mmCIF file of C-alpha atoms in Angstrom:
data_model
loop_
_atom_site.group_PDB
_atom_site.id
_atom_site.type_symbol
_atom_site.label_atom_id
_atom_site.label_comp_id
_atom_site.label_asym_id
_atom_site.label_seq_id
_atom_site.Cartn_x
_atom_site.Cartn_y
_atom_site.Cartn_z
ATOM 1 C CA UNK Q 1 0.000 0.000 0.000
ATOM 2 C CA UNK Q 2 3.192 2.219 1.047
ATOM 3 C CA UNK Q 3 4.936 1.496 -2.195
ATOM 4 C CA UNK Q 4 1.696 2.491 -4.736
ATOM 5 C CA UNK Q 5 1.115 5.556 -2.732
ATOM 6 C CA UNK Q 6 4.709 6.384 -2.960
ATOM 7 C CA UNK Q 7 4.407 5.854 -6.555
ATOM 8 C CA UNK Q 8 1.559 7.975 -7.295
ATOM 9 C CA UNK Q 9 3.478 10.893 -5.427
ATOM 10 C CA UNK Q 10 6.504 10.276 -7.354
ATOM 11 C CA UNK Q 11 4.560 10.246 -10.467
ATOM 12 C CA UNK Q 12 2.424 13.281 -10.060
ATOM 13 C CA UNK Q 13 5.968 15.216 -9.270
ATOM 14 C CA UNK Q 14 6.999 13.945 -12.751
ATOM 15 C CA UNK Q 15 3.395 15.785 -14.396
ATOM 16 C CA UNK Q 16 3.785 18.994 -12.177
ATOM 17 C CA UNK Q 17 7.553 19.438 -13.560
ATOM 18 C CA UNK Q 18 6.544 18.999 -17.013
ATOM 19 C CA UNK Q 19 3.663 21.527 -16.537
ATOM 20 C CA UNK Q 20 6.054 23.464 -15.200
ATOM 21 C CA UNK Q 21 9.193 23.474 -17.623
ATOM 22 C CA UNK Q 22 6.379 24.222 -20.285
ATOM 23 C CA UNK Q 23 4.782 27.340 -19.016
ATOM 24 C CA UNK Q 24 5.570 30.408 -21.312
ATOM 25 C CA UNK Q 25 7.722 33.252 -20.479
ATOM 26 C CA UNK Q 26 6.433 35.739 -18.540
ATOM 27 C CA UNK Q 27 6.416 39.145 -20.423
ATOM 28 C CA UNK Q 28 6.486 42.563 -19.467
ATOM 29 C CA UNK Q 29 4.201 44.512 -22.211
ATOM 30 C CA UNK Q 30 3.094 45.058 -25.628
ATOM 31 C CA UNK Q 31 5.832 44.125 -28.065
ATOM 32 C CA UNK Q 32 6.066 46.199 -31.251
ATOM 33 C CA UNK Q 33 7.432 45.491 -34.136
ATOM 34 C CA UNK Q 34 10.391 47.910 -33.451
ATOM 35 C CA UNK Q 35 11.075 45.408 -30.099
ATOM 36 C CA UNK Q 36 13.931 43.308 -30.905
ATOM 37 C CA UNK Q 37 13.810 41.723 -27.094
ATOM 38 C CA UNK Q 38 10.935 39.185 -28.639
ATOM 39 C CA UNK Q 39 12.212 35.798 -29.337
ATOM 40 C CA UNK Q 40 8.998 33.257 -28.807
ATOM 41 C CA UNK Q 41 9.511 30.756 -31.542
ATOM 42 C CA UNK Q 42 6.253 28.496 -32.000
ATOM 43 C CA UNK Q 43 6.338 25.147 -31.329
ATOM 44 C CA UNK Q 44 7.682 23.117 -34.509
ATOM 45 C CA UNK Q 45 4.999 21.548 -37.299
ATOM 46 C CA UNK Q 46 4.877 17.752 -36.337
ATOM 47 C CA UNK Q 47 4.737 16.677 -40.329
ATOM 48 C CA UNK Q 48 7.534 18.352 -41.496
ATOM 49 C CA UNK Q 49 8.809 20.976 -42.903
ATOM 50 C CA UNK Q 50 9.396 22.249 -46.650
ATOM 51 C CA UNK Q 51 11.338 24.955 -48.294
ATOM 52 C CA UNK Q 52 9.400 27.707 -50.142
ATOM 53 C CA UNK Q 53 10.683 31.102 -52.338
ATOM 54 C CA UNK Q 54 8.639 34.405 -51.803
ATOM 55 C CA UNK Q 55 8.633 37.282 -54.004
ATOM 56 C CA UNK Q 56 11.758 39.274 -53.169
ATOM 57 C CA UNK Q 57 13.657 35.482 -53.551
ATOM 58 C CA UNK Q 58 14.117 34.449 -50.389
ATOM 59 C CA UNK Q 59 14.210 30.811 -49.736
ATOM 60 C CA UNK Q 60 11.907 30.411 -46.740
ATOM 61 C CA UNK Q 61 11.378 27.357 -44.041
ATOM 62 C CA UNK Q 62 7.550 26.616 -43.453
ATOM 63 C CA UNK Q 63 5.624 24.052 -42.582
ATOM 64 C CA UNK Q 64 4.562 21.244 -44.988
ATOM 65 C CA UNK Q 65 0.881 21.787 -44.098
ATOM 66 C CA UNK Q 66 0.257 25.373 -43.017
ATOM 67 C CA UNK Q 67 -3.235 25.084 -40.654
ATOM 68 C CA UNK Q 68 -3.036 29.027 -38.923
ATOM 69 C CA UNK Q 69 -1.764 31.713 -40.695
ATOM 70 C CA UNK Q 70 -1.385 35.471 -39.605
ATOM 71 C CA UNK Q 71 -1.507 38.180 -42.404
ATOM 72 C CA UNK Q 72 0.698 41.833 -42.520
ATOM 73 C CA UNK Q 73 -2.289 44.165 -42.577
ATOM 74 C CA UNK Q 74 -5.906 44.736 -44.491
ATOM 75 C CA UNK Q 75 -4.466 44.290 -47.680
ATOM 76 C CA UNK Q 76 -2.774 40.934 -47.383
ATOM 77 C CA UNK Q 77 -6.015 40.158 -45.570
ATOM 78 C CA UNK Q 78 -8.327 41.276 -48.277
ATOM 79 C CA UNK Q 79 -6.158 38.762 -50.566
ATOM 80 C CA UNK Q 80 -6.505 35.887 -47.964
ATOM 81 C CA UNK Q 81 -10.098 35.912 -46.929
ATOM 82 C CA UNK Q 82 -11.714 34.551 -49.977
ATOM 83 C CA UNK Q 83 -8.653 31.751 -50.773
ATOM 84 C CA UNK Q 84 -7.852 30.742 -46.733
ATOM 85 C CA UNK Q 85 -9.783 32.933 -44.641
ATOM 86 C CA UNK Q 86 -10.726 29.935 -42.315
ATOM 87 C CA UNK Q 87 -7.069 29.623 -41.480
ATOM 88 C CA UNK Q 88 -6.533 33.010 -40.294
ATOM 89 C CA UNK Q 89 -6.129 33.239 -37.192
ATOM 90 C CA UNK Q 90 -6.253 37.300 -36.415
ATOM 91 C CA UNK Q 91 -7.286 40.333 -38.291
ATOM 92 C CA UNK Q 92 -5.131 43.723 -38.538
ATOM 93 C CA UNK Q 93 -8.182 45.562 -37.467
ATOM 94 C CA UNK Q 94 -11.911 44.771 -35.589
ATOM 95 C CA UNK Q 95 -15.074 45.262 -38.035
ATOM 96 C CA UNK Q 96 -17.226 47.743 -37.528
ATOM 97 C CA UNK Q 97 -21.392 46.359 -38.183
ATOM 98 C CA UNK Q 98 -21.432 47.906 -41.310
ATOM 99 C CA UNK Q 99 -18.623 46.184 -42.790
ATOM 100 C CA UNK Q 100 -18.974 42.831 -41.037
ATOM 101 C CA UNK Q 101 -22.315 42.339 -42.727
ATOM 102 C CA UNK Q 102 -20.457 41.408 -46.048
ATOM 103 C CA UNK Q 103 -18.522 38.812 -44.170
ATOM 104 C CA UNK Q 104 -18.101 35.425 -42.514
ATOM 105 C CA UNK Q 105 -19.267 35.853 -39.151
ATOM 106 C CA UNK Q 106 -15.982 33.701 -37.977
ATOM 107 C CA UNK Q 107 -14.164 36.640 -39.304
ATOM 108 C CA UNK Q 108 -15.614 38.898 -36.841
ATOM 109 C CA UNK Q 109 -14.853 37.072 -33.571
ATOM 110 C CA UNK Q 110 -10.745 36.809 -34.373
ATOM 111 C CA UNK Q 111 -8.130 38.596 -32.209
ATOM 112 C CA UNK Q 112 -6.375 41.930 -33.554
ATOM 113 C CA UNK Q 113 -2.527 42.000 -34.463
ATOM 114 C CA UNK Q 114 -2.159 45.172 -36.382
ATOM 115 C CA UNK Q 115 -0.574 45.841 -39.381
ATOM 116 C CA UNK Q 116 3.461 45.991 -40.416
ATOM 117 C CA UNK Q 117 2.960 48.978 -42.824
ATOM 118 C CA UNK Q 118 0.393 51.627 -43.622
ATOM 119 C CA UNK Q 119 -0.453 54.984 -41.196
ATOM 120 C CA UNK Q 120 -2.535 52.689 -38.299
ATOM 121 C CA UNK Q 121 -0.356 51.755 -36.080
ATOM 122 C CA UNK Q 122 2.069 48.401 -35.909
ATOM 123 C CA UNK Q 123 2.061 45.026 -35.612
ATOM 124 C CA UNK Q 124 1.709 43.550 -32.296
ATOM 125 C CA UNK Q 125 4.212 40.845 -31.763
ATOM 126 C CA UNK Q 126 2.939 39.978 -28.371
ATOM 127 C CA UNK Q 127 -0.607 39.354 -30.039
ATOM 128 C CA UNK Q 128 1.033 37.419 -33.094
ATOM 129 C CA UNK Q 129 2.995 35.447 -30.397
ATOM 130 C CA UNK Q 130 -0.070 34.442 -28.882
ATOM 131 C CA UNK Q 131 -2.118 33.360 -31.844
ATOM 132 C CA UNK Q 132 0.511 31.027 -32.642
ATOM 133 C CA UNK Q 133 0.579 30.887 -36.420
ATOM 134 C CA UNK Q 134 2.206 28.811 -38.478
ATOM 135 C CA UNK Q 135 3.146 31.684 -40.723
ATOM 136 C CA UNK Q 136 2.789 35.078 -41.571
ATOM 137 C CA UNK Q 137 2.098 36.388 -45.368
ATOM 138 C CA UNK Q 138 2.621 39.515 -46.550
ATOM 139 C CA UNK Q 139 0.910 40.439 -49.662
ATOM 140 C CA UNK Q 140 1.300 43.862 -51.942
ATOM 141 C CA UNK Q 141 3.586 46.304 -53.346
ATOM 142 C CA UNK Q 142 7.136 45.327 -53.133
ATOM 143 C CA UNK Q 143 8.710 48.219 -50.971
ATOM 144 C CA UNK Q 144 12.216 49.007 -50.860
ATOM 145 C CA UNK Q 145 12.631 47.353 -47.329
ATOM 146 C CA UNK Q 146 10.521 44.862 -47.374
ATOM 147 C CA UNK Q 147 13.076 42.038 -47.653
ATOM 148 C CA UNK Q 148 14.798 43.350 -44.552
ATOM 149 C CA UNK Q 149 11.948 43.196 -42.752
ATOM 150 C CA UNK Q 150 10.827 39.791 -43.765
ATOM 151 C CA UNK Q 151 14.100 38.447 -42.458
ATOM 152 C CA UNK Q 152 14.285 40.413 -39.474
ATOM 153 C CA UNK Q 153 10.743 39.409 -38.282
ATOM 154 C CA UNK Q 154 11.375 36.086 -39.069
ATOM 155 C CA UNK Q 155 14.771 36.230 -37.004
ATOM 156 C CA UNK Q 156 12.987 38.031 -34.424
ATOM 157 C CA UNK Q 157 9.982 36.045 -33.617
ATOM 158 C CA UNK Q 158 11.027 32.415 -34.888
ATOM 159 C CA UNK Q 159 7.514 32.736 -37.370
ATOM 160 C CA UNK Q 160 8.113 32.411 -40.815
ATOM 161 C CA UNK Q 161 7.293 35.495 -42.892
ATOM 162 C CA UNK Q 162 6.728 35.255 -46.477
ATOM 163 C CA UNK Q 163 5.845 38.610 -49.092
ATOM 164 C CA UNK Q 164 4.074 37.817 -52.306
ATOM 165 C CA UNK Q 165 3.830 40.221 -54.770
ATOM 166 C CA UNK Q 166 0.643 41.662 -55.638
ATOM 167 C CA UNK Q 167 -0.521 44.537 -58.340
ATOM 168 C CA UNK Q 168 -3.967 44.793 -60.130
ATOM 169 C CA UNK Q 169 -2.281 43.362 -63.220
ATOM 170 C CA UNK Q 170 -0.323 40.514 -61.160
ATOM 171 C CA UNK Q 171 -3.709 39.610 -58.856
ATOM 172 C CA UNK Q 172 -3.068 36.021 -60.577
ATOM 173 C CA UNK Q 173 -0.604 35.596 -60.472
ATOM 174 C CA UNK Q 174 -0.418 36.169 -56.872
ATOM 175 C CA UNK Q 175 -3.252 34.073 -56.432
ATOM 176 C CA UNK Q 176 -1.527 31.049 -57.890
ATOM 177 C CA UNK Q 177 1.046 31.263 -55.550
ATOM 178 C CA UNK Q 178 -0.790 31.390 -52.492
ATOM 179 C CA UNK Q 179 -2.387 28.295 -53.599
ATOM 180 C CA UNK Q 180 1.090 26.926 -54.077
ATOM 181 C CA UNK Q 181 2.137 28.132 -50.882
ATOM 182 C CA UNK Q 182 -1.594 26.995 -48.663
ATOM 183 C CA UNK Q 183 -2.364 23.475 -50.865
ATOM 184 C CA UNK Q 184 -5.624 25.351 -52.042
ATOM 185 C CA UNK Q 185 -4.811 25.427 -55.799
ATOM 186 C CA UNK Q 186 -8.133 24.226 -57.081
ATOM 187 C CA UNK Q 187 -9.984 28.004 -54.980
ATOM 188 C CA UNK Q 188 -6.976 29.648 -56.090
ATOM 189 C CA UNK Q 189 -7.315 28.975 -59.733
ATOM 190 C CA UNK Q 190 -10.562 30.234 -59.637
ATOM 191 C CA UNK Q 191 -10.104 33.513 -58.038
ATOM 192 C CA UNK Q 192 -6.519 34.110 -60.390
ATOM 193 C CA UNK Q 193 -8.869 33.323 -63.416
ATOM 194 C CA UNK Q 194 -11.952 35.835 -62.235
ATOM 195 C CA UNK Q 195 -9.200 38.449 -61.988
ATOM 196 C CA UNK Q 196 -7.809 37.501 -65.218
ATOM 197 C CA UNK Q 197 -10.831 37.795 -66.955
ATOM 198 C CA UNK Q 198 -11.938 41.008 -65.439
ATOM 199 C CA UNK Q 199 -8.892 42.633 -66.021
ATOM 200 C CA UNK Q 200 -8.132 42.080 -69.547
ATOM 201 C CA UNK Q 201 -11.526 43.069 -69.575
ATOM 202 C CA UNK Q 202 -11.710 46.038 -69.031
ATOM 203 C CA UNK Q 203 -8.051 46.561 -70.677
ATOM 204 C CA UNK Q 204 -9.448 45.769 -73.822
ATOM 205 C CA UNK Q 205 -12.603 48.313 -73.333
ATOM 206 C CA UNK Q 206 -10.218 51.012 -72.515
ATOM 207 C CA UNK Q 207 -8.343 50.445 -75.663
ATOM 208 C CA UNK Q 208 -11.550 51.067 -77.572
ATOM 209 C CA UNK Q 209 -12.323 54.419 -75.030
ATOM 210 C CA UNK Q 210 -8.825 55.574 -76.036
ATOM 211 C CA UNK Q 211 -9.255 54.983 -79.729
ATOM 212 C CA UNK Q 212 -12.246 57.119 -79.610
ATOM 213 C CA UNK Q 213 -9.875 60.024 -77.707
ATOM 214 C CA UNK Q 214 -13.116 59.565 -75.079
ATOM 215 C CA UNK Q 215 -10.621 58.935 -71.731
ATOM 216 C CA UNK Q 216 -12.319 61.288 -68.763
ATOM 217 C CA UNK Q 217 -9.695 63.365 -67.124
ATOM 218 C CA UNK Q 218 -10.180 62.646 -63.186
ATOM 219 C CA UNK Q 219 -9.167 63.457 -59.443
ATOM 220 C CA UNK Q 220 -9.528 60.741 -56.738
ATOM 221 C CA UNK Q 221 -9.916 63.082 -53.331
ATOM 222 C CA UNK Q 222 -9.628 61.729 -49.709
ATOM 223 C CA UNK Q 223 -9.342 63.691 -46.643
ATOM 224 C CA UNK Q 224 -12.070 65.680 -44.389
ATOM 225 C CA UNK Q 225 -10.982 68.524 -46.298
ATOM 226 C CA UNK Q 226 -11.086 66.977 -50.019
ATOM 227 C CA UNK Q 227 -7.763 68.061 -51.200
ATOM 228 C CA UNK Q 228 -5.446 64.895 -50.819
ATOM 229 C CA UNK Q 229 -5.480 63.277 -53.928
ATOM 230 C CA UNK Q 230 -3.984 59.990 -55.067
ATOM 231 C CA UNK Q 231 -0.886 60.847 -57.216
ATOM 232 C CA UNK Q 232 -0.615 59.258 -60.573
ATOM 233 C CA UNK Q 233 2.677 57.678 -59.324
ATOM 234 C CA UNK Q 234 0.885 56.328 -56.503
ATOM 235 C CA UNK Q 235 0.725 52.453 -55.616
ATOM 236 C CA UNK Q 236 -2.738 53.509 -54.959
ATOM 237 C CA UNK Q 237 -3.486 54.891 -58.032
ATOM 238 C CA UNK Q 238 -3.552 52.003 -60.107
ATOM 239 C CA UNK Q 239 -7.162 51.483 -60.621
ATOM 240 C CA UNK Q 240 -7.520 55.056 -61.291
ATOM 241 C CA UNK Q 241 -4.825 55.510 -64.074
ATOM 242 C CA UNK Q 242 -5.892 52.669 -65.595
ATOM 243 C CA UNK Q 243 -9.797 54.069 -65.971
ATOM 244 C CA UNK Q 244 -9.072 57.696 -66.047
ATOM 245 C CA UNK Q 245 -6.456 60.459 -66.753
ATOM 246 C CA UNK Q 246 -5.256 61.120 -63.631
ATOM 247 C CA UNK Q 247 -4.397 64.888 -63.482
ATOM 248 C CA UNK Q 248 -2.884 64.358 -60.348
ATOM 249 C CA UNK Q 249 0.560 64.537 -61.460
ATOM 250 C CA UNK Q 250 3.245 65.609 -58.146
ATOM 251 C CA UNK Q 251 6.828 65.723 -58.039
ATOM 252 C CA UNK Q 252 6.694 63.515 -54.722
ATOM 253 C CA UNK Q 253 4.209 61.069 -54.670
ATOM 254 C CA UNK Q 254 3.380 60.010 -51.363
ATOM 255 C CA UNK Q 255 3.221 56.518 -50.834
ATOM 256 C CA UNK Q 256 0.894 55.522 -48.300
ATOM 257 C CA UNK Q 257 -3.167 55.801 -48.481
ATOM 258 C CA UNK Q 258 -3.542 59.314 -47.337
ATOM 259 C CA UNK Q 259 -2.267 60.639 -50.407
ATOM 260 C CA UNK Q 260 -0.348 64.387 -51.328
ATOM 261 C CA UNK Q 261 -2.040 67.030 -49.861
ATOM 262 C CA UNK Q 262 -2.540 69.737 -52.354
ATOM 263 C CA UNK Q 263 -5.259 72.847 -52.183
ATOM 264 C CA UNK Q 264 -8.162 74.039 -53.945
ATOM 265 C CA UNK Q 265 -6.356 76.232 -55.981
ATOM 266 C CA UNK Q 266 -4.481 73.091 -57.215
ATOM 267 C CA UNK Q 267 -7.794 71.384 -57.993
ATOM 268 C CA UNK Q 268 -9.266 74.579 -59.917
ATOM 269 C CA UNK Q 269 -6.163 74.409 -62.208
ATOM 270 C CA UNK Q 270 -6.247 70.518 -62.816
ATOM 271 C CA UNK Q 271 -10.199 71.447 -63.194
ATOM 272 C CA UNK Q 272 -10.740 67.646 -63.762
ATOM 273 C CA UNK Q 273 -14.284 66.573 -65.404
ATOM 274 C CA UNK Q 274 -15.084 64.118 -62.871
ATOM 275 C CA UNK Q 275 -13.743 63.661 -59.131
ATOM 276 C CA UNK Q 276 -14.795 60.763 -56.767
ATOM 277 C CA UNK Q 277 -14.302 61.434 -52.831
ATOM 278 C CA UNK Q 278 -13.220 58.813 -50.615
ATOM 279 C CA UNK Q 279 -15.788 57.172 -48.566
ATOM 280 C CA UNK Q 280 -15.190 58.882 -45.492
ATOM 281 C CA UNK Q 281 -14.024 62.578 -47.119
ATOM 282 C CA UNK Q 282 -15.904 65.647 -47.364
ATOM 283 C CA UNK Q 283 -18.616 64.593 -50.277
ATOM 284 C CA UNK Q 284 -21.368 65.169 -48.139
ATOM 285 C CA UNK Q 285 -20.609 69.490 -48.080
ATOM 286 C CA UNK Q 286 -19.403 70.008 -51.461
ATOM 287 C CA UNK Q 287 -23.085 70.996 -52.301
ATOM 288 C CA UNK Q 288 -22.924 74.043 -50.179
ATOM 289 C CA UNK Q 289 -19.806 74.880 -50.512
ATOM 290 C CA UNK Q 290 -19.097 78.102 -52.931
ATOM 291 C CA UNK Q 291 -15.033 76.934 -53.173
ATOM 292 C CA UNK Q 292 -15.616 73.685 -55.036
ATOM 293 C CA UNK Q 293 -18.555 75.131 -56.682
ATOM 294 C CA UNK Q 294 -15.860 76.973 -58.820
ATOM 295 C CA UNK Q 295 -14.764 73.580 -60.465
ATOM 296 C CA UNK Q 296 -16.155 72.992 -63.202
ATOM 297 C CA UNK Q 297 -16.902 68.914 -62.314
ATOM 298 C CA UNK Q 298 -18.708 70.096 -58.996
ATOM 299 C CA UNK Q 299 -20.590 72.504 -60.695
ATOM 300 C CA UNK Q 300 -21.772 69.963 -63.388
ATOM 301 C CA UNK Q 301 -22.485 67.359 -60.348
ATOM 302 C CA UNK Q 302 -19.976 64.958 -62.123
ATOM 303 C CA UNK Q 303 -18.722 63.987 -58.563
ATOM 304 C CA UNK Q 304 -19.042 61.071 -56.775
ATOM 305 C CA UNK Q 305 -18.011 59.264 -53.563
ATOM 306 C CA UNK Q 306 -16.354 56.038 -53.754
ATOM 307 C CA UNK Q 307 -18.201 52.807 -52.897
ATOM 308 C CA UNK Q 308 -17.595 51.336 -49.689
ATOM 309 C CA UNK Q 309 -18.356 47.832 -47.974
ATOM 310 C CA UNK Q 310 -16.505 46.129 -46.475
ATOM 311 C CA UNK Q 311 -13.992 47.643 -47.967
ATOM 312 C CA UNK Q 312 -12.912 50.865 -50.089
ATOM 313 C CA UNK Q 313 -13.602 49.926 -53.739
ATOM 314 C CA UNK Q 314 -10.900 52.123 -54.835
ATOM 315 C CA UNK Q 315 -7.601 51.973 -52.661
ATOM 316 C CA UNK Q 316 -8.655 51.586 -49.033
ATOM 317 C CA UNK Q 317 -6.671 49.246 -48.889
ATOM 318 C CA UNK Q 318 -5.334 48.758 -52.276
ATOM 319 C CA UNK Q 319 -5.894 45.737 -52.730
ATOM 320 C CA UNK Q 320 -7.938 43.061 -54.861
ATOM 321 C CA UNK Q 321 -11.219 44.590 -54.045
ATOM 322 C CA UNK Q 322 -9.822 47.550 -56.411
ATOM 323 C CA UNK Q 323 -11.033 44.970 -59.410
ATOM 324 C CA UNK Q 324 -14.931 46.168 -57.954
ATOM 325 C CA UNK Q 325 -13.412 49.814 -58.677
ATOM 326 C CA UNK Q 326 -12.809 49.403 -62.053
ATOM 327 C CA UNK Q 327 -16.018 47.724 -63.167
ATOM 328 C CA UNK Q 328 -17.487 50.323 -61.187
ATOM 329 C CA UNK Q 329 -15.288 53.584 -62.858
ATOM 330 C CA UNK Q 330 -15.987 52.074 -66.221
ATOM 331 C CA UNK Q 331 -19.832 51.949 -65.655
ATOM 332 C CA UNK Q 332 -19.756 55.121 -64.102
ATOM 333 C CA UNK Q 333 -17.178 57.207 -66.679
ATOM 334 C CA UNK Q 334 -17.814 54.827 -70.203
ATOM 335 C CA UNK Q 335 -21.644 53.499 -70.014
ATOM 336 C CA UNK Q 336 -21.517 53.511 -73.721
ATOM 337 C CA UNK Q 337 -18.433 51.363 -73.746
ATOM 338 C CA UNK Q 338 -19.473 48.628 -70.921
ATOM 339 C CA UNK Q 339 -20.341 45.004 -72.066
ATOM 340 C CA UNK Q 340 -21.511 43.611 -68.696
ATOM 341 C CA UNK Q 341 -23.917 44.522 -66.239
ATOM 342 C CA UNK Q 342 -22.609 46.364 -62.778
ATOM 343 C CA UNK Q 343 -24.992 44.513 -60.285
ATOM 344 C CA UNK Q 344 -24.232 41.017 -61.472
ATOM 345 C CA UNK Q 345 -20.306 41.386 -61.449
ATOM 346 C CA UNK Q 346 -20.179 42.972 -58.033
ATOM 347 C CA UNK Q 347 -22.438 40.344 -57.303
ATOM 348 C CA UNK Q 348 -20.414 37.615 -58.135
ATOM 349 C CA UNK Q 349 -17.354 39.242 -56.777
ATOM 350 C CA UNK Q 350 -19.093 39.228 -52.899
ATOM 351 C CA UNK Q 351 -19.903 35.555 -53.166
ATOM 352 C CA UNK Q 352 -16.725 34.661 -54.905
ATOM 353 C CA UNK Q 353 -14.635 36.359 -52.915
ATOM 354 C CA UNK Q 354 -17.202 36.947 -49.249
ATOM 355 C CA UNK Q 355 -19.104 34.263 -49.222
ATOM 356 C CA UNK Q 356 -21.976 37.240 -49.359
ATOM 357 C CA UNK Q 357 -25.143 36.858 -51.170
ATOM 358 C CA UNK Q 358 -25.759 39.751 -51.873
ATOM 359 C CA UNK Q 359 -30.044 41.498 -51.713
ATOM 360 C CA UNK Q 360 -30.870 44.330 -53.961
ATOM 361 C CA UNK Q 361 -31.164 47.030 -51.197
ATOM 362 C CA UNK Q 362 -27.308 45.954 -50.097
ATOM 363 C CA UNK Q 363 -25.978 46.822 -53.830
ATOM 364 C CA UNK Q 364 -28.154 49.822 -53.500
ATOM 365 C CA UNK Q 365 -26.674 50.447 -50.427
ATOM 366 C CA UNK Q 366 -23.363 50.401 -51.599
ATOM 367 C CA UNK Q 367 -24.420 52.326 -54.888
ATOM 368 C CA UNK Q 368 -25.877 55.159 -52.999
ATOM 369 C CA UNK Q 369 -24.183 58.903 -54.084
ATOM 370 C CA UNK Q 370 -21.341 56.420 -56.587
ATOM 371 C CA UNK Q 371 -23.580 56.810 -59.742
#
């Protein structure tokens, strides 16, 4: 009886110092991604591993089935929800109601991590750390640093972080390598050819707008004041120069979403013939304002404000939602031109890429003061 009891005791000291050699760190704040003391590696994948090359050609170590990913910010997520969004395992940002309502409702209840670029704050490595992900993509413009920081991130937190390239034109192409990358080549494929499609499109419709010498001249305006604009150098811009002539040529282009700020005067003398406002800019008081009422697209009511739901159709962020702002810009600018109908292709695009059935009052919704 001695000898069992003494071996229960000796055994439960054997679970307790396990437990105990496995408890995490104990940390002393938020860790930003500026904090180089973070070194919480996740625990190893038990198939395997495999070796995979991102975008700026660095060969990366990941896991040979990726199950939890993290992303870099709203634009890689934008790219991720409709190929792996049910492997994400936080968001850059909470929804608010009105933009959750286009979404999976999983989406809604995951943890926030922040973002590695862009004006809202950073990422926050304490948060990644503790959604444990087997990875960490980062999808968009290639910036100058941007191979740095993979490898210092990667060094820093012992997650793998992998960029992929991502423009309008190279949506695809992007999307065939995330399938590569996730094992979902079959969803991927599907989405890369959508884009395809779509793109050479409305490529191909512009060709025949520019043939006629019928190309609008345009402004894309964002601020509470109305006078940042997205430069024609602009990562941002792309959907716009590729609809419009963008007057808004600067010396230095600013990269990030708030665009250059410029002045009414500046506006006057571009003196586009259309503008379109930002979702959340000043649209709503050009009416009654004598200023803008001296441009000549105001004055004509050729503005417009920018459709919005869940995301910014036009660069907030700019990413593959920007495909709804060019069906939308060519329906809006080249009616004559368009071979499709608006409502079904933005349509398709929320249940292709949301999961979102989309009613009639939610496209009128999101059509309200864009037409």
């Amino acid at each position: 009886m001695k000898r069992s009891v003494l071996c229960l005791l000796l055994v439960l000291c054997l679970v307790l110092a396990g437990c105990s050699s496995a408890a995490p760190a104990e940390t002393t704040g938020p860790a930003q991604a500026q904090a180089p003391a973070v070194t919480t590696a996740p625990a190893e994948a038990a198939a395997g591993t495999r070796e995979f090359t991102d975008s700026t050609g660095r060969t990366v170590t990941v896991p040979a089935e990726i199950t939890k990913i993290a992303i870099s910010g709203p634009l890689s997520q934008v790219y991720m929800i409709p190929l792996a969004g049910d492997l994400l395992v936080g968001v850059s940002s909470a929804y608010a109601e009105n933009e959750a309502l286009y979404l999976p409702d999983y989406l809604t209840s995951l943890p926030e991590v922040g973002q590695l670029y862009g004006g809202k704050g950073e990422m926050d490595l304490e948060a990644l750390l503790a959604v444990a992900p087997d990875m960490v993509i980062d999808v968009g413009d290639s910036k100058d640093t941007v191979k740095q920081d993979m490898d210092d991130l990667t060094e820093q937190t012992g997650i793998p972080f992998v960029h992929i390239d991502a423009t309008v034109e190279s949506a695809p192409e992007a999307y065939r390598t995330l399938g590569v990358l996730l094992g979902r080549e079959e969803k991927a494929e599907e989405l890369a050819v959508w884009c395809e499609s779509t793109y050479d499109g409305m490529v191909e419709m512009m060709k025949k707008v520019d043939a006629d010498g019928a190309r609008k001249t345009m402004l894309y305006c964002l601020g509470d004041k109305g006078v940042n604009v997205i430069a024609k150098g602009s990562f941002h811009a792309e959907t716009v120069n590729l609809m419009s002539d963008n007057l808004a040529v600067l010396e230095d282009v600013v990269s990030n979403g708030l665009g250059n700020e410029v002045d009414l005067e500046q506006i006057l003398t571009w003196n586009p013939e259309v503008i379109v406002f930002a979702p959340d800019s000043c649209y709503d008081d050009i009416a009654g304002d004598p200023q803008w009422q001296s441009i000549d697209a105001i004055a004509n009511g050729n503005y417009y404000k920018t459709p919005y739901g869940p995301y910014g159709w036009l660069s907030s962020p700019p990413s593959v939602q920007r495909y709804l702002g060019m069906l939308w810009l060519g329906a809006l600018l080249y009616p004559d031109y368009i071979e499709y109908d608006l409502q079904e292709e933005v349509t398709e695009y929320y249940k292709l890429f949301y999961d979102c059935d989309l009613t009639d009052e939610m496209y009128q919704n999101l059509m309200q003061d864009a037409l």
